[in-house]
Coordinates of C-alpha atoms in Angstrom, one line a residue:
Chain A
D1 CA -6.1 -4.5 -18.9
T2 CA -6.0 -6.4 -16.1
G3 CA -4.4 -4.4 -13.6
V4 CA -1.6 -5.7 -11.4
S5 CA -0.8 -9.3 -11.3
Q6 CA 1.1 -11.5 -9.1
D7 CA 2.1 -14.9 -9.0
P8 CA 2.2 -17.1 -6.9
R9 CA -1.1 -16.2 -5.0
H10 CA 0.8 -18.2 -1.7
K11 CA 4.1 -19.9 -1.2
I12 CA 5.0 -22.0 1.4
T13 CA 8.7 -22.9 2.1
K14 CA 11.6 -24.2 4.1
R15 CA 13.4 -22.1 6.1
G16 CA 17.0 -21.9 4.2
Q17 CA 14.8 -22.4 0.8
N18 CA 14.9 -19.6 -2.4
V19 CA 11.8 -17.9 -3.4
T20 CA 11.1 -15.7 -6.5
F21 CA 7.9 -13.8 -7.0
R22 CA 6.8 -12.1 -9.9
C23 CA 5.2 -9.1 -10.5
D24 CA 3.2 -7.8 -13.8
P25 CA 2.5 -4.2 -14.0
I26 CA -0.3 -2.5 -15.5
S27 CA 1.7 -2.1 -19.5
E28 CA 2.2 1.3 -19.9
H29 CA 3.3 1.9 -16.5
N30 CA 7.4 2.6 -15.7
R31 CA 7.4 2.6 -12.3
L32 CA 7.2 -0.7 -9.9
Y33 CA 7.3 -0.7 -6.6
W34 CA 7.6 -3.7 -3.9
Y35 CA 6.0 -3.5 -0.2
R36 CA 5.5 -6.1 2.5
Q37 CA 2.6 -6.2 5.0
T38 CA 2.8 -8.1 8.1
L39 CA 0.1 -9.1 9.9
G40 CA -1.5 -6.2 11.4
Q41 CA 0.9 -3.3 10.0
G42 CA 0.7 -1.6 7.1
P43 CA 3.0 -1.8 3.8
E44 CA 6.6 -1.1 4.4
F45 CA 8.2 -0.3 0.9
L46 CA 11.0 -2.3 0.1
T47 CA 12.2 -1.1 -3.4
Y48 CA 10.8 0.5 -6.7
F49 CA 11.8 0.7 -10.3
Q50 CA 11.3 3.2 -13.1
N51 CA 11.5 1.5 -16.1
E52 CA 14.3 -0.7 -15.7
A53 CA 16.6 0.8 -13.3
Q54 CA 16.4 0.3 -9.8
L55 CA 16.0 3.6 -7.9
E56 CA 15.7 3.1 -4.8
K57 CA 16.3 0.4 -1.8
S58 CA 14.8 0.6 1.3
R59 CA 17.2 -0.6 4.8
L60 CA 14.1 -3.3 5.2
L61 CA 15.9 -5.1 1.7
S62 CA 19.0 -6.9 3.0
D63 CA 21.4 -9.0 1.3
R64 CA 19.4 -12.0 1.2
F65 CA 16.9 -10.2 -1.3
S66 CA 17.3 -8.7 -4.7
A67 CA 15.0 -7.6 -7.2
E68 CA 15.1 -6.8 -10.7
R69 CA 13.2 -5.7 -13.6
P70 CA 14.5 -6.3 -17.2
K71 CA 13.7 -4.5 -20.0
G72 CA 11.5 -2.5 -17.9
S73 CA 8.8 -4.9 -17.9
F74 CA 7.5 -7.3 -15.0
S75 CA 9.4 -7.5 -12.4
T76 CA 11.3 -10.2 -9.9
L77 CA 11.8 -10.5 -5.8
E78 CA 13.7 -12.9 -4.9
I79 CA 14.6 -14.1 -1.3
Q80 CA 17.4 -16.1 -0.4
R81 CA 17.9 -18.3 2.3
T82 CA 14.9 -17.5 3.7
E83 CA 14.0 -17.0 7.3
Q84 CA 10.8 -17.4 9.6
G85 CA 10.8 -13.7 9.7
D86 CA 10.1 -13.3 6.0
S87 CA 6.5 -14.7 6.3
A88 CA 4.3 -11.4 5.2
M89 CA 2.6 -10.7 2.2
Y90 CA 4.9 -9.1 -0.6
L91 CA 2.6 -6.7 -2.3
C92 CA 3.5 -5.2 -6.1
A93 CA 2.1 -1.5 -7.2
S94 CA 2.5 -0.1 -10.5
S95 CA 2.1 3.6 -11.7
L96 CA 2.7 6.3 -14.7
R97 CA 4.9 8.9 -13.6
L98 CA 2.4 12.0 -13.8
G99 CA 3.3 14.0 -10.8
E100 CA -0.1 14.9 -8.8
D101 CA -2.4 13.0 -10.9
A102 CA -0.8 9.5 -10.9
E103 CA -2.4 6.6 -8.9
A104 CA -0.3 3.5 -7.6
F105 CA -2.3 0.3 -8.7
F106 CA -1.5 -2.6 -6.1
G107 CA -1.6 -6.1 -7.2
Q108 CA -3.6 -8.7 -4.7
G109 CA -0.4 -10.0 -3.0
T110 CA 1.8 -13.2 -2.5
R111 CA 1.5 -15.0 0.8
L112 CA 5.0 -16.2 2.1
T113 CA 4.6 -18.9 4.8
V114 CA 8.4 -19.8 6.1
V115 CA 8.3 -22.8 8.1
Chain B
G1 CA 11.0 11.1 9.1
N2 CA 7.7 11.3 7.5
S3 CA 5.0 8.9 9.6
V4 CA 1.2 8.2 9.5
T5 CA -0.2 7.4 12.9
Q6 CA -4.2 6.2 12.2
M7 CA -6.3 5.3 15.2
E8 CA -6.6 1.6 15.9
G9 CA -9.7 -0.6 15.1
P10 CA -11.6 -2.4 14.7
V11 CA -14.3 0.0 14.8
T12 CA -17.1 -1.7 15.0
L13 CA -20.6 0.6 13.5
S14 CA -24.3 -0.3 12.8
E15 CA -25.3 0.3 9.5
E16 CA -26.3 4.3 8.8
A17 CA -23.9 4.9 11.4
F18 CA -21.2 7.7 11.2
L19 CA -17.9 6.9 10.3
T20 CA -14.6 9.0 11.4
I21 CA -11.3 7.3 11.0
N22 CA -8.4 9.5 12.1
C23 CA -5.6 9.7 10.8
T24 CA -2.4 12.4 11.2
Y25 CA 0.6 12.6 9.9
T26 CA 4.4 13.8 10.4
A27 CA 6.0 15.1 7.3
T28 CA 8.3 17.3 4.9
G29 CA 7.7 19.5 2.8
Y30 CA 3.9 19.2 1.0
P31 CA 3.2 15.4 0.6
S32 CA 0.0 14.1 -1.2
L33 CA -2.6 12.4 1.4
F34 CA -4.2 9.3 0.4
W35 CA -6.8 6.6 1.9
Y36 CA -6.4 3.2 0.7
V37 CA -8.8 0.4 1.2
Q38 CA -8.5 -3.1 1.3
Y39 CA -11.5 -5.8 1.3
P40 CA -11.4 -9.0 2.4
G41 CA -9.4 -11.3 -0.5
E42 CA -8.7 -8.4 -2.3
G43 CA -5.9 -5.9 -2.9
L44 CA -5.4 -2.6 -2.0
Q45 CA -7.1 0.1 -3.8
L46 CA -7.0 3.6 -3.6
L47 CA -10.2 5.4 -2.1
L48 CA -9.6 9.2 -2.3
K49 CA -6.7 11.6 -2.1
A50 CA -5.7 15.1 -1.8
T51 CA -2.4 16.5 -3.2
K52 CA -2.4 20.1 -1.3
A53 CA -3.5 21.7 1.9
D54 CA -7.3 22.2 2.5
D55 CA -8.2 20.1 -0.8
K56 CA -10.7 17.4 0.2
G57 CA -11.1 13.8 -1.4
S58 CA -14.1 12.3 -1.6
N59 CA -15.4 8.9 -3.5
K60 CA -18.3 6.7 -2.5
G61 CA -19.8 8.7 0.1
F62 CA -16.2 9.0 1.5
E63 CA -14.6 12.3 2.5
A64 CA -11.3 13.7 3.7
T65 CA -9.8 17.1 4.2
Y66 CA -6.0 17.1 4.3
R67 CA -5.3 19.8 7.1
K68 CA -2.3 20.9 7.1
E69 CA -2.6 23.3 10.2
T70 CA -3.5 20.1 12.7
T71 CA -1.4 17.5 9.7
S72 CA -4.4 15.7 10.2
F73 CA -6.5 13.9 6.9
H74 CA -10.0 11.9 8.9
L75 CA -11.6 9.7 6.6
E76 CA -15.3 10.2 7.3
K77 CA -18.9 8.6 5.8
G78 CA -22.2 9.9 7.0
S79 CA -24.1 6.6 6.6
V80 CA -21.8 3.5 6.4
Q81 CA -22.9 0.1 4.8
V82 CA -21.9 -3.5 5.6
S83 CA -20.4 -3.5 2.3
D84 CA -18.1 -0.8 3.3
S85 CA -16.4 -3.4 6.0
A86 CA -12.6 -3.1 5.2
V87 CA -9.2 -2.6 6.8
Y88 CA -8.5 1.4 6.0
F89 CA -4.9 2.7 5.7
C90 CA -3.9 6.1 5.6
A91 CA -1.0 7.1 3.4
L92 CA 1.4 10.2 2.6
G93 CA 3.5 10.1 -0.6
Y94 CA 5.6 12.7 -3.4
N95 CA 4.6 12.5 -6.5
T96 CA 4.1 8.7 -6.6
D97 CA 7.3 8.0 -4.6
K98 CA 7.1 5.7 -2.4
L99 CA 4.3 5.8 0.1
I100 CA 4.4 5.8 3.4
F101 CA 1.6 4.0 5.5
G102 CA -0.5 4.0 8.3
T103 CA -0.7 0.3 10.5
G104 CA -4.7 0.0 9.4
T105 CA -7.5 0.4 10.7
R106 CA -10.1 -2.7 10.4
L107 CA -14.1 -1.3 10.1
Q108 CA -16.7 -4.2 10.9
V109 CA -20.2 -2.8 9.8
F110 CA -23.2 -5.1 11.0
P111 CA -27.0 -4.8 9.9

């Protein structure tokens, strides 16, 4: 098992462009999470899926953001009409829902820079 | 709402010094508490966790005790090494629903 992988690792885009990030969770994990981390801050929750169902979205997830998890495997996070304030590290995590014994495993993140 | 507050860094120590990184939380009910570590260039890794009051989580010489009476989960290590230099995040969560993180504390250990 190679852990949670994210692609790309870095993305530089011009303001107004659309970007899409991909996350491949650990294969047997049914929960997948997206977080955003800005410089000097801790990760902030954006959304999560159980299998293919998106169960919760943070108020941080404006209508320019959309996430999908078709077939309950990999997930994509798309940002439309990017703004400079979207510059951040986007983290993906996955877990197996086992109650108290579950652990969330994080990917290395996609660093987005909007210029 | 639920929140986590941890001490600001950087914390700068000499090798073999004692480490404490303070973490307090505000939460309803009985969350689980976590410490995650982020080494330079790497993703977040779970360091230790505690799921109920008075539990002690431990790993790699680090310890933290879930104190409900003081709503705290302070991270301690008796003797730090240069390789412990990283950013440490305190977090709370409920049955692996979303985690709520503190702002992180950078630890720098010098030989």
